[in-house]
Coordinates of C-alpha atoms and ligand atoms in Angstrom, one line a residue:
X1 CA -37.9 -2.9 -30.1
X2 CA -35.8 -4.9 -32.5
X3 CA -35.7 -9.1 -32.6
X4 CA -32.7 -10.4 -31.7
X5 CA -31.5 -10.0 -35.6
X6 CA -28.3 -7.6 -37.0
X7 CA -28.6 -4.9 -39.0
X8 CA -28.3 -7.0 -41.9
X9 CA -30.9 -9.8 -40.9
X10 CA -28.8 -12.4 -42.8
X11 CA -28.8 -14.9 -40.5
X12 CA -31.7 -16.6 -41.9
X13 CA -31.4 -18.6 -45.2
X14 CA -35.2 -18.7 -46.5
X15 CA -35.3 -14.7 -45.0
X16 CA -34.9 -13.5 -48.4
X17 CA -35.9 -16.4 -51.0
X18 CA -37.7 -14.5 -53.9
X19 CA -41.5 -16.2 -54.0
X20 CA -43.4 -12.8 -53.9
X21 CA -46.9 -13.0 -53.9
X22 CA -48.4 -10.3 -52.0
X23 CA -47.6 -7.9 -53.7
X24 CA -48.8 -4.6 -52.3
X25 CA -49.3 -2.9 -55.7
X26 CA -53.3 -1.4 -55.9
X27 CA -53.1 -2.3 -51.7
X28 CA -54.6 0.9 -51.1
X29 CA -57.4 0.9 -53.3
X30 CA -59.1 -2.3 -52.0
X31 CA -61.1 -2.2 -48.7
X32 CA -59.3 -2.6 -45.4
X33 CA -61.2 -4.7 -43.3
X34 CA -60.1 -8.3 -43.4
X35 CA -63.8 -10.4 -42.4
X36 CA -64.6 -14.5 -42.6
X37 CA -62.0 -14.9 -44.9
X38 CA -62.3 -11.7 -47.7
X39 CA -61.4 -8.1 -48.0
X40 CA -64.3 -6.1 -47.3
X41 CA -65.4 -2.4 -47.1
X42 CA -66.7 -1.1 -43.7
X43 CA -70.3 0.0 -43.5
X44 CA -69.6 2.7 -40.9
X45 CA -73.1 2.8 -39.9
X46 CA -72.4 4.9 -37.4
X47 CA -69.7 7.3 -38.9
X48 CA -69.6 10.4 -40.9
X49 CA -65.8 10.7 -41.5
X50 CA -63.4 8.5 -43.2
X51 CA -59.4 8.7 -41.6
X52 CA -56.7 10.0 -43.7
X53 CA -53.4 7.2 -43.8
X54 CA -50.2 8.8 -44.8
X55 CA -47.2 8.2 -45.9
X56 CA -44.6 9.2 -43.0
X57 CA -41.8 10.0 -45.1
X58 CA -43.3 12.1 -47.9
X59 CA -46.6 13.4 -46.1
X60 CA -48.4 12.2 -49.1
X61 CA -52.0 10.5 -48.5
X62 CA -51.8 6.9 -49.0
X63 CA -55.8 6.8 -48.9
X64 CA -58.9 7.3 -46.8
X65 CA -60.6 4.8 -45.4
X66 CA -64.2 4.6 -43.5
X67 CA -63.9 3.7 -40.1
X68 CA -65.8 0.3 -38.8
X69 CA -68.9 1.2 -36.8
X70 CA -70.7 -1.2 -34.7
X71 CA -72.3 -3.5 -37.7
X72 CA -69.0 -4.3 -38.7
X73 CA -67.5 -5.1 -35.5
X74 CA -70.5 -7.3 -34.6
X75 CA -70.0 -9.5 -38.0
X76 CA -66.8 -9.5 -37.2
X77 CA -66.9 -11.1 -33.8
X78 CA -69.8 -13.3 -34.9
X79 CA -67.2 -14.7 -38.0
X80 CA -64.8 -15.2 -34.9
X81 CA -67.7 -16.8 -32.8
X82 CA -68.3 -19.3 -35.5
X83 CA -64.8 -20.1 -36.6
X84 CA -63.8 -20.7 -32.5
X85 CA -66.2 -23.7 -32.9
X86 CA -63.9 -25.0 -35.6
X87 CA -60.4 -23.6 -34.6
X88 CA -60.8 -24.4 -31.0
X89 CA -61.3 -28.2 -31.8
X90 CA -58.5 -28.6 -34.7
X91 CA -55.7 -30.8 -32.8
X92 CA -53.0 -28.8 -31.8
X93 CA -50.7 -30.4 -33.9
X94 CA -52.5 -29.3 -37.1
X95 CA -52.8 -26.0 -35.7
X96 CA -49.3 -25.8 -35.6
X97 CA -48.4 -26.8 -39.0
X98 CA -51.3 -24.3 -40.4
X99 CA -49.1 -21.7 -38.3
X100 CA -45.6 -22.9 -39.2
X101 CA -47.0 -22.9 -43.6
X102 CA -47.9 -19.1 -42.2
X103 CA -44.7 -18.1 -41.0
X104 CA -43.0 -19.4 -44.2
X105 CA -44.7 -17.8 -46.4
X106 CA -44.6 -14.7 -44.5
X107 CA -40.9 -15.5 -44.8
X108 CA -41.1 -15.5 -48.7
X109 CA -42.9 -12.5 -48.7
X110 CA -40.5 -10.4 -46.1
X111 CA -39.0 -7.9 -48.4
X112 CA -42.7 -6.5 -50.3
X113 CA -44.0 -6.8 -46.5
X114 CA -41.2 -4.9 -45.6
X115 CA -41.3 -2.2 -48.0
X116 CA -45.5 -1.7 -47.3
X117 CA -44.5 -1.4 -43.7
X118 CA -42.1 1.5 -44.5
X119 CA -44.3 3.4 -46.6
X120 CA -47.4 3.2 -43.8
X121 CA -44.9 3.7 -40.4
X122 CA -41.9 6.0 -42.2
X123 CA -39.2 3.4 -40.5
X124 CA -35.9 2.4 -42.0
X125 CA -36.1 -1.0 -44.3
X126 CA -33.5 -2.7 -41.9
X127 CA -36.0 -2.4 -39.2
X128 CA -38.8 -3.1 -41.1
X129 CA -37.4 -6.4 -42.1
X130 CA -36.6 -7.3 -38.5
X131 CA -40.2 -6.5 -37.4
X132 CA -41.5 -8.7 -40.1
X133 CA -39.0 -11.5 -38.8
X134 CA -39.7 -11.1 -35.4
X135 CA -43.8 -11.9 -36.1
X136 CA -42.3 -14.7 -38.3
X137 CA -40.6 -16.0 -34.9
X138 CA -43.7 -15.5 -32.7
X139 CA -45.8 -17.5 -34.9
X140 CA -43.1 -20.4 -35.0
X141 CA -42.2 -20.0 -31.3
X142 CA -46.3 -20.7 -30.8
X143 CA -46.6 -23.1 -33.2
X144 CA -43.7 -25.4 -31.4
X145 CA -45.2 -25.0 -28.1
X146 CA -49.3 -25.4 -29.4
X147 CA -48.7 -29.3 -29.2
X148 CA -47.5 -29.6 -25.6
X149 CA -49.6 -27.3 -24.1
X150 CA -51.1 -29.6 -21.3
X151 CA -52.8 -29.7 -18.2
X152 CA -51.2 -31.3 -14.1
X153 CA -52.0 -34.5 -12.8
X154 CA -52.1 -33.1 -9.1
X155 CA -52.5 -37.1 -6.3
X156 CA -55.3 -36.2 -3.7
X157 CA -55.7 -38.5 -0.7
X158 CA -57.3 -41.7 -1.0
X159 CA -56.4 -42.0 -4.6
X160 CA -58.5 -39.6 -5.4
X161 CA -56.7 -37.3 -7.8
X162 CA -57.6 -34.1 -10.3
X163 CA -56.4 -32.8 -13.4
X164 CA -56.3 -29.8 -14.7
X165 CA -57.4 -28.6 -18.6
X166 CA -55.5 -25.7 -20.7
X167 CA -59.2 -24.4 -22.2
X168 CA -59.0 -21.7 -25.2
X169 CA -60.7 -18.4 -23.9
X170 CA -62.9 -17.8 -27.4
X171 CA -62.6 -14.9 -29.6
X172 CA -60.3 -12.3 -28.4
X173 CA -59.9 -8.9 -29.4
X174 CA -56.0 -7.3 -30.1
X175 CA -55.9 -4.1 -30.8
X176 CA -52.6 -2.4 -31.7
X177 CA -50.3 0.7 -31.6
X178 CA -48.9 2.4 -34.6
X179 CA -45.3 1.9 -33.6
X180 CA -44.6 -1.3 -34.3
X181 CA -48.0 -2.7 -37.1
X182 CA -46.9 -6.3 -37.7
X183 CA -45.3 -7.4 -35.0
X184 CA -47.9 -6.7 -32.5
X185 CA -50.3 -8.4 -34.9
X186 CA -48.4 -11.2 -34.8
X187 CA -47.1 -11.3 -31.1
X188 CA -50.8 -11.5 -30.5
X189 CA -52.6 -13.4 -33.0
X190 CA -49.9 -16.2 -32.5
X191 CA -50.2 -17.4 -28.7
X192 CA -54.0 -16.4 -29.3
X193 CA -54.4 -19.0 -32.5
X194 CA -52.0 -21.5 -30.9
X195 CA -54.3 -21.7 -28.1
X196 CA -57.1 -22.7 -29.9
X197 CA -58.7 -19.1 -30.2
X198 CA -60.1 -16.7 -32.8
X199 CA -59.2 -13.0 -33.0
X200 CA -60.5 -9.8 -34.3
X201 CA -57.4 -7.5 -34.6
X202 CA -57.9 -3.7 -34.9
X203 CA -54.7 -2.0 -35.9
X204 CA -53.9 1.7 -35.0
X205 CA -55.4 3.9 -37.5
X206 CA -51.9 5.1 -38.9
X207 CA -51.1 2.1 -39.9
X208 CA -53.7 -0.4 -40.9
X209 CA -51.7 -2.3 -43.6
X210 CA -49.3 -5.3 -42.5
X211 CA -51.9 -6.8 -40.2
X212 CA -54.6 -7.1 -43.1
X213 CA -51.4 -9.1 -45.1
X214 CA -51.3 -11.2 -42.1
X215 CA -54.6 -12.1 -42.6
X216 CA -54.5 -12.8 -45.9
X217 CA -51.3 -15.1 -45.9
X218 CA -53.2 -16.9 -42.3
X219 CA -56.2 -17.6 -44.4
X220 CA -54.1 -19.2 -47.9
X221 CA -52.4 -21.1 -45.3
X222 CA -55.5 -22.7 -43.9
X223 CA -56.6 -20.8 -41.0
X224 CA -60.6 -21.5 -41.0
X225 CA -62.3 -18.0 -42.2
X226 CA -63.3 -15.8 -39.7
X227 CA -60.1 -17.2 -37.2
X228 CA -58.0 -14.1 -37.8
X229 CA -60.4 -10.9 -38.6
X230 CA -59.1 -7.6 -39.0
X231 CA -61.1 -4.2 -38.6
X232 CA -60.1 -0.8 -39.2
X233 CA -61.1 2.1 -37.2
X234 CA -60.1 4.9 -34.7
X235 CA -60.7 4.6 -30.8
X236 CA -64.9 4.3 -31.3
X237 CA -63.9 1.4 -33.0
X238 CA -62.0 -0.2 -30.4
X239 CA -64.5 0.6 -28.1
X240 CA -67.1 -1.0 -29.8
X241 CA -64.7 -4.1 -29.8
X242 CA -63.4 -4.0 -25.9
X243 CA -67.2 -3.5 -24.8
X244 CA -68.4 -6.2 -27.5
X245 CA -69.9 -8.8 -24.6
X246 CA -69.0 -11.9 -27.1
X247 CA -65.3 -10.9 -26.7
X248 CA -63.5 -12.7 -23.5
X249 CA -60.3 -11.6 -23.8
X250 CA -58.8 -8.0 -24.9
X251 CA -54.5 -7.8 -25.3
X252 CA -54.3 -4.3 -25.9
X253 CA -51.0 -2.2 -26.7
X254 CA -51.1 1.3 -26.2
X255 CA -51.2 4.5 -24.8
X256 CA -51.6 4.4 -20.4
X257 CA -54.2 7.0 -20.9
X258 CA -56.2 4.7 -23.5
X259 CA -55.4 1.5 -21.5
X260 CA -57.3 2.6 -18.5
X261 CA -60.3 3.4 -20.8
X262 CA -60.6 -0.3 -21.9
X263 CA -59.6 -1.8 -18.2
X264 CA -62.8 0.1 -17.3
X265 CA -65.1 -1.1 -20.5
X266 CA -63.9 -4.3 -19.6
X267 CA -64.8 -4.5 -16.0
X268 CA -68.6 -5.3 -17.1
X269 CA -68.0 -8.8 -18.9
X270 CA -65.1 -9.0 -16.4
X271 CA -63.0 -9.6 -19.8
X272 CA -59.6 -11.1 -19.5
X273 CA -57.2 -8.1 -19.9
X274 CA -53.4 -7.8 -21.1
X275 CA -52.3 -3.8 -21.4
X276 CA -48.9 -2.9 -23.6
X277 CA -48.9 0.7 -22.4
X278 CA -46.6 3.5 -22.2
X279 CA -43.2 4.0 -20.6
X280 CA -40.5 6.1 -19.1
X281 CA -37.5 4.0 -18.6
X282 CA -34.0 4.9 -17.3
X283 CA -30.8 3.5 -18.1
X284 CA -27.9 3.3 -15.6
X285 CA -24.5 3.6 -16.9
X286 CA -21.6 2.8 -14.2
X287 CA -18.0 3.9 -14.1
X288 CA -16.8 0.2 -15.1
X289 CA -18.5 0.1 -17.8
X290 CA -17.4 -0.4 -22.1
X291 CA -18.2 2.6 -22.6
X292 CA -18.4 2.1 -26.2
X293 CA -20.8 -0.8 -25.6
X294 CA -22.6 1.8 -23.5
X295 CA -22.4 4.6 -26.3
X296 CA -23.9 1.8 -28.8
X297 CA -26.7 0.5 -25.8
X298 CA -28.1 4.4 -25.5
X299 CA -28.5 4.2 -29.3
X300 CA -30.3 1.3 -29.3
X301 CA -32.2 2.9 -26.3
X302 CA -34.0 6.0 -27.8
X303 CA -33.1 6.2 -31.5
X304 CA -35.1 2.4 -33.0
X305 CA -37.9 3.3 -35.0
X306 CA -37.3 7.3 -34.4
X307 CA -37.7 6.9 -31.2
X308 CA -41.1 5.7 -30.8
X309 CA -40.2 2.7 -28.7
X310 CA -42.5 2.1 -25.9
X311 CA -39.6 0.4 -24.0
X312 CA -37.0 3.0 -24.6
X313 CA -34.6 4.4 -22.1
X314 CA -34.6 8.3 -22.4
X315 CA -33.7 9.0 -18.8
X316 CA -29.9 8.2 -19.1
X317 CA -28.0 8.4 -15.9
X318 CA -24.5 8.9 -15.9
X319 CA -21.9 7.9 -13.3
X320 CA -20.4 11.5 -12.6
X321 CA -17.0 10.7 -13.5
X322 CA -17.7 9.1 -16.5
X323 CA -20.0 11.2 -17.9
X324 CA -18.2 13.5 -20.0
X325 CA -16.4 10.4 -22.1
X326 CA -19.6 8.7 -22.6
X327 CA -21.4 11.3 -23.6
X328 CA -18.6 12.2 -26.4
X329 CA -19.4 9.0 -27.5
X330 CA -22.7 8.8 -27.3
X331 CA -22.7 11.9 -29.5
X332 CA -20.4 10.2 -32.0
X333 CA -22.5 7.1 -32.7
X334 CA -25.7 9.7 -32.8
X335 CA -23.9 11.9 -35.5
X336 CA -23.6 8.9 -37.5
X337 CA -27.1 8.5 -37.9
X338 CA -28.3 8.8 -41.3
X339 CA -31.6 10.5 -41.3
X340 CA -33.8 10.3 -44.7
X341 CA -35.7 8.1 -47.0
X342 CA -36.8 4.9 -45.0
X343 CA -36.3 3.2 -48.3
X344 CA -32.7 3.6 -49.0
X345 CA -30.2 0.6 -47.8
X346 CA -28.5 3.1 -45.6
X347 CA -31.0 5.0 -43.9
X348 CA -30.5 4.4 -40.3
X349 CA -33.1 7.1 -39.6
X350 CA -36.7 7.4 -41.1
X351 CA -40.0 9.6 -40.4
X352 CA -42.2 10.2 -37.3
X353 CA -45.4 8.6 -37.6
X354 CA -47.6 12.2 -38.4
X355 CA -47.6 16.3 -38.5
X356 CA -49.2 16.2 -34.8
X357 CA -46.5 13.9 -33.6
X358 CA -43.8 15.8 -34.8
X359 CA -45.0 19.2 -33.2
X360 CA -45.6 17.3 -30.1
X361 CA -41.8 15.8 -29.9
X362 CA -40.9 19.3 -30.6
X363 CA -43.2 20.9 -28.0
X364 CA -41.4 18.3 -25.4
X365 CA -37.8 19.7 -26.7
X366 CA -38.9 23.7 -26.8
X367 CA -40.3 23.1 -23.6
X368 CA -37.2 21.4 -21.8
X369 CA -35.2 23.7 -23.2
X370 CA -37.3 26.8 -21.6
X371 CA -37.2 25.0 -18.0
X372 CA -33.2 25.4 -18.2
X373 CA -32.2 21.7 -20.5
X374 CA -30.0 22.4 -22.9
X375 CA -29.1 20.5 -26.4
X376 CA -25.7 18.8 -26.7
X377 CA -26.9 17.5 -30.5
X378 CA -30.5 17.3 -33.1
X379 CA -33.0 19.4 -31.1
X380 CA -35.0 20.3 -34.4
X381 CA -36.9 19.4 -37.4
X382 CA -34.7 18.7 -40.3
X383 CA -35.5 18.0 -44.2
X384 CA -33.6 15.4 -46.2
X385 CA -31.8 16.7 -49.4
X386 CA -34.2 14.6 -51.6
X387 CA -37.5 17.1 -52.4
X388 CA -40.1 14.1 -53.0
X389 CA -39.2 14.4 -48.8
X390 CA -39.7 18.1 -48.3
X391 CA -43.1 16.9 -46.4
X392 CA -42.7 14.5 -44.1
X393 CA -42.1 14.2 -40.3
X394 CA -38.6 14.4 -39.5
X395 CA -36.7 15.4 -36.3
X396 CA -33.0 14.7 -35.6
X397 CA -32.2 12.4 -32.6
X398 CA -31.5 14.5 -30.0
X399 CA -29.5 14.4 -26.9
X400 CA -30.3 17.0 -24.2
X401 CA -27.7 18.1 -21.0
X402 CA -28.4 19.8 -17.3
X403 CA -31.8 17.8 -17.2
X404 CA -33.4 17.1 -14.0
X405 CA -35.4 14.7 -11.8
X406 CA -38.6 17.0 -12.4
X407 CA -38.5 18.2 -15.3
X408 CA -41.7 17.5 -17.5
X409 CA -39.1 16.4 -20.1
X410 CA -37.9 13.7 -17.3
X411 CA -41.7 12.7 -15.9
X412 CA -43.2 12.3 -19.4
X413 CA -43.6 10.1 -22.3
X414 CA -42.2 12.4 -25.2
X415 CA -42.8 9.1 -27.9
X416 CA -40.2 10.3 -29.4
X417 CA -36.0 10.5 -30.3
X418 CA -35.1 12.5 -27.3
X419 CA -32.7 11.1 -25.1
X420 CA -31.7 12.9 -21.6
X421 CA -28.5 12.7 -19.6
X422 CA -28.3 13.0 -15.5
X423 CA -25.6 12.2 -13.6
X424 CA -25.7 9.8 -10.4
X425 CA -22.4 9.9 -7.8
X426 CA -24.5 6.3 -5.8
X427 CA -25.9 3.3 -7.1
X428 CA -28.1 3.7 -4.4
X429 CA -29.0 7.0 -5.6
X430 CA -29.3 5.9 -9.3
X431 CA -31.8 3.5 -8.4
X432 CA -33.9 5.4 -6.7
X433 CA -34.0 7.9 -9.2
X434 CA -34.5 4.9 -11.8
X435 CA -37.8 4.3 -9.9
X436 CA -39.1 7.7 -9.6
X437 CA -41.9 6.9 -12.0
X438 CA -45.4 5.5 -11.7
X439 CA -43.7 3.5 -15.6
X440 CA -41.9 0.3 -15.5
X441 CA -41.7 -1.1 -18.8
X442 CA -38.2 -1.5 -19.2
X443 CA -34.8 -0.7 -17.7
X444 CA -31.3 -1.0 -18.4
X445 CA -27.6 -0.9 -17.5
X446 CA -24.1 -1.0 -18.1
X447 CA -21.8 -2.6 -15.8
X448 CA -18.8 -5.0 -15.5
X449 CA -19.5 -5.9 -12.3
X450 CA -21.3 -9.1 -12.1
X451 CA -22.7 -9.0 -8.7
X452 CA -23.6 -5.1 -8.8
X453 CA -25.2 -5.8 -12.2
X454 CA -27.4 -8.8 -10.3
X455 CA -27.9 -6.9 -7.5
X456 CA -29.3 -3.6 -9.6
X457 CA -31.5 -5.5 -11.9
X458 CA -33.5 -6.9 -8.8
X459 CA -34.1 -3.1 -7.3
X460 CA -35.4 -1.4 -10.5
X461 CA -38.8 -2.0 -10.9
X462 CA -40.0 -2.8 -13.8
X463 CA -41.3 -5.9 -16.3
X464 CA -38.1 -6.0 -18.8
X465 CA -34.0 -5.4 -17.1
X466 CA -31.2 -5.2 -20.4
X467 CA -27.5 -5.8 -18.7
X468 CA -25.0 -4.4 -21.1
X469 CA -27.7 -4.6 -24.0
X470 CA -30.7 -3.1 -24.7
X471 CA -33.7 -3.6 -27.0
X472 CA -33.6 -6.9 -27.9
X473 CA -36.5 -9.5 -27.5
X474 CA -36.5 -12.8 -28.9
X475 CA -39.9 -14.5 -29.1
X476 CA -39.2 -16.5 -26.1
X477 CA -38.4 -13.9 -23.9
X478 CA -41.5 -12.4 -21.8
X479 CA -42.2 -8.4 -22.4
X480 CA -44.2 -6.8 -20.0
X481 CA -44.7 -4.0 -17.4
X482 CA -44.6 -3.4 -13.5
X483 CA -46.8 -0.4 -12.1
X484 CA -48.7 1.8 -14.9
X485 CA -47.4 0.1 -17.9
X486 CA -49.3 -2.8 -17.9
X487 CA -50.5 -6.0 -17.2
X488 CA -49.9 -9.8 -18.4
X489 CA -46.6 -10.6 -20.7
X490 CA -46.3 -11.0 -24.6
X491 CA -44.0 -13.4 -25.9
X492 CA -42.7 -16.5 -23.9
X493 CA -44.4 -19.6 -22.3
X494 CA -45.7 -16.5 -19.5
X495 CA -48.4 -15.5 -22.7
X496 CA -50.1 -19.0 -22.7
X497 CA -51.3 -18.1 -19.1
X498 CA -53.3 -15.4 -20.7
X499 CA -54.8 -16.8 -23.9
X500 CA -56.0 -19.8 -22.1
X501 CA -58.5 -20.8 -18.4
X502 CA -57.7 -23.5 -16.3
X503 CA -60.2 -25.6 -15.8
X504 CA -59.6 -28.4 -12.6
X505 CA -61.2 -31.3 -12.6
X506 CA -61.2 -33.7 -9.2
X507 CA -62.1 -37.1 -9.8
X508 CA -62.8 -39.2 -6.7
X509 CA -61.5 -42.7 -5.8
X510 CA -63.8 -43.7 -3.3
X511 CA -67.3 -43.0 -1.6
X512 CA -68.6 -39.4 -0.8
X513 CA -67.4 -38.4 2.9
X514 CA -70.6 -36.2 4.3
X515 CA -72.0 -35.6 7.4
X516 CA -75.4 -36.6 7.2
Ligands
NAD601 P1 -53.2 5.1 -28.4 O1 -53.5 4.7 -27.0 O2 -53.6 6.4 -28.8 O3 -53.9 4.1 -29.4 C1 -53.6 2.7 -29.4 C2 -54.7 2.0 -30.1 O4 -55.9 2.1 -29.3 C3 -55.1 2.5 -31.5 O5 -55.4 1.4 -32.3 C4 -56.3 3.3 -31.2 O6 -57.2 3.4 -32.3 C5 -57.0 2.5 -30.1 N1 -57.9 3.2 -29.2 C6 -57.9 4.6 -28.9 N2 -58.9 4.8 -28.0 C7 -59.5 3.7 -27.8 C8 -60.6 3.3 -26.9 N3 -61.3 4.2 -26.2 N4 -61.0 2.0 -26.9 C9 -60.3 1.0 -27.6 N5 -59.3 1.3 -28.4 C10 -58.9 2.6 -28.5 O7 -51.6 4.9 -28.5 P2 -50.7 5.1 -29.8 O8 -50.5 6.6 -29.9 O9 -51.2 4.4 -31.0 O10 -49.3 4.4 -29.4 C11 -48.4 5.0 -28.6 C12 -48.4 4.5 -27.2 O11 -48.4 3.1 -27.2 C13 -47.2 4.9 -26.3 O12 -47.7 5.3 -25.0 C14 -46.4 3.7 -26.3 O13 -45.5 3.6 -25.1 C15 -47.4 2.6 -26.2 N6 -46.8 1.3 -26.7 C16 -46.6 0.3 -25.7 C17 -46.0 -0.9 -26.1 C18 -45.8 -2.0 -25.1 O14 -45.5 -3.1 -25.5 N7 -45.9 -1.7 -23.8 C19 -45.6 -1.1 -27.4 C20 -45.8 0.0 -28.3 C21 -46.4 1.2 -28.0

């Protein structure tokens, strides 16, 4: 998903000031866990293995690191528990400016953050830079709403009246996906801190770097220790955390699969829940539509970040007669794409996240192809000219024809740059197809017609509708999913509803009306 910022992210005068002091030279030597304030080394007291992090774009081991066993997540949570008592009575005003010093100095740090996050996910720079800015906007966005967070009067009869309290839920757990490292750190730890509540974060295993930054920079801007905590682990990790019964709250972002393990381990402590999960969205492209706009909206659709969008639209039907001149232009913008080292200014193109990921992608395209799809452009793994690249993960974005409704291709998550083209001659019948899924993260579609564009939106079913756009999320725009992708919203005034309990309290005006 990309912020609402341009390729060039120049919109923003302090985006690029030069105070560096993070660097993230000697980064991957230190320990990984981030606990009451200091880098520390898990214990693994439970472990045997360490996991491997590498580099996307060169397949180069970037270092090993010992998963967190159940000692360190318990002294992580109790470092939470303690530092609620503090954080959770800081005035909300003070909590904001500890938030807004945060998201400035993440701001002066952008371009080293940027640069770790491309070595650790294998995404271009220009994205990297938005991700880092679209944290930087979630913290402000919280920190300007933290001081008018308030409770209802609500009149009763007889003067009697109640009011209600906006209570912080205590220490909540966020635990992340590799797509996207910082800015799921910071979409939750912002409406979580702004709240009044600590967090233990647990990033995905591929990519534990950014969020341990984010630590560090919450903690030299004030944040009491122990009020952002991050742990490093695989999934017995985040088990430990989403079972942990002095967690209340888990936001999760990840795999369906995965998500319906923790909506179980959290059904004991009947744990507050918001699940990110997976997605298979279609986008709807009408005869009256730009069709370049279109062209540039399927790009922005399935080829972000490689593909590994959560929200992307790989289903893309086609209105029938249409269909050919979009897709010539669809294949145009595509070709453009430059595929190679996530560090260069004009990569558009980087690395899949890891070996396995790339031979599943691939599996997805061998296996489409075999049930009778067929490639219009990519379909295979590619090696950029540069040889400090010959290992890494890369697959051309790929476009695939004569796809249909049940095709596994059509009814799975591929994770992946693969985008598929149907044709639709209804929009009754496009919708319906839309909502042949038991997804609904995302939709989107291209139309001119204001009433028909209206009238679609409200029939596809899912949390997040693009009209002639797709992709882009502000901080103050609510991200979320109907059916099997989830539960609960990021982003927006919807989030405080989950980071926070209402508490009523009914105050009465005159004497006690009883029967006895
Ligand atoms: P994943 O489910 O394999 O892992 C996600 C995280 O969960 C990792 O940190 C992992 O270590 C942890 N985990 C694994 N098993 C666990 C368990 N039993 N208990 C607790 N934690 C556990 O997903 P992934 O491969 O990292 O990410 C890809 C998936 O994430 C895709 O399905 C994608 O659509 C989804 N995603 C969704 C959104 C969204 O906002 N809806 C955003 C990004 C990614």
């Amino acid at each position: 998903m990309s912020s609402h910022l341009a390729k060039n992210c120049t919109s923003y005068p302090y985006l690029l000031s030069s105070t560096r002091r993070y660097s993230s030279n000697g980064f991957w030597t230190k320990p990984l866990n981030f606990i009451a304030g200091e880098r520390v080394r898990p214990t693994n007291d439970n472990r045997s293995q360490d996991f491997s992090v590498v580099e996307p774009a060169t397949g180069k081991i970037l270092c090993e690191s010992p998963s967190s066993g159940k000692a360190d997540v318990d002294r992580a949570v109790k470092a939470a528990q303690e530092a609620f008592q503090i954080w959770s009575q800081v005035p909300a005003i003070e909590r904001a400016r500890i938030m807004q010093k945060t998201a400035r100095k993440l701001a002066d740090n952008l371009e080293d953050f940027a640069r770790l996050e491309v070595t650790n996910n294998g995404k271009p720079i220009w994205e990297a830079r938005c991700d880092i800015q679209s944290a930087i906007d979630a913290i402000d966005f919280y920190a300007g709403l933290a001081p008018s967070m308030t409770g209802q009067h609500i009149p009763c009869p007889g003067g009697s009246f109640a009011y209600t309290r906006r209570e912080p839920l205590g220490v909540c757990v966020g635990i992340g996906a590799w797509n996207y490292p910082i800015q799921m750190a910071g979409w939750k730890s912002a409406p979580a801190l702004a709240c009044g509540n600590t967090m233990v974060f647990k990033p995905s295993q591929f990519t534990p770097a950014t969020a341990l930054l984010l630590a560090e920079v919450y903690a030299d801007c004030g944040l009491p220790k122990g009020a952002f905590n991050v742990v490093q682990g695989e999934g017995e990790t985040g088990h430990f955390l989403t079972s942990h019964p002095g967690v209340k709250k888990v936001s999760f972002t990840g795999s369906v699969a995965t998500g319906k393990l923790i909506m179980k381990s959290c059904a004991d402590d009947i744990k507050s829940l918001t699940l990110e999960l997976g997605g298979k969205s279609p986008l709807l492209i009408f005869s009256d539509a730009d069709l370049d706009n279109a062209a540039k909206g399927a790009v922005m659709a399935n080829f972000l970040t490689q593909g590994e969008v959560c929200s992307n639209a790989t289903r893309i039907f086609v209105e029938r007669s249409i269909k050919d001149e979009f897709v010539k232009r669809f294949i145009e913008r595509t070709k453009k794409m430059k595929i190679g080292d996530p560090h260069l200014e004009d990569t558009t193109f980087g690395a899949l996240i890891s070996k396995a990921h790339q031979d599943k992608v691939m599996g997805y395209i061998e296996g489409a192809k075999k049930e009778g799809a067929t490639i219009l452009y990519g379909g295979e793994r590619v090696t950029p000219d540069d040889p400090a690249l010959a290992d890494g993960f890369y697959i051309l974005p790929t476009i695939m024809d004569n796809v249909t409704d049940d095709m596994v291709i059509s009814r799975e998550e591929v994770f992946g740059p693969v985008a598929t083209i149907m044709t639709f001659d209804t929009e009754e019948e496009a919708v319906t197809r839309a909502n042949n899924t038991q997804l609904g993260l995302a939709c989107g579609l291209f139309t001119k017609d204001v009433q028909r564009a209206h009238r679609v939106a409200a029939q596809l079913e899912a949390g997040n509708c693009w009209i002639n756009n797709y992709n882009n999320l502000p901080p103050g725009v609510p991200f979320g999913g109907y059916k099997q992708s989830g539960l609960g919203r990021e982003n927006g005034t919807a989030t405080i509803d989950h980071y926070t309990q209402l508490k009523t309290v009914y105050v009465e005006a005159g004497d006690v009306d009883c029967p006895v």
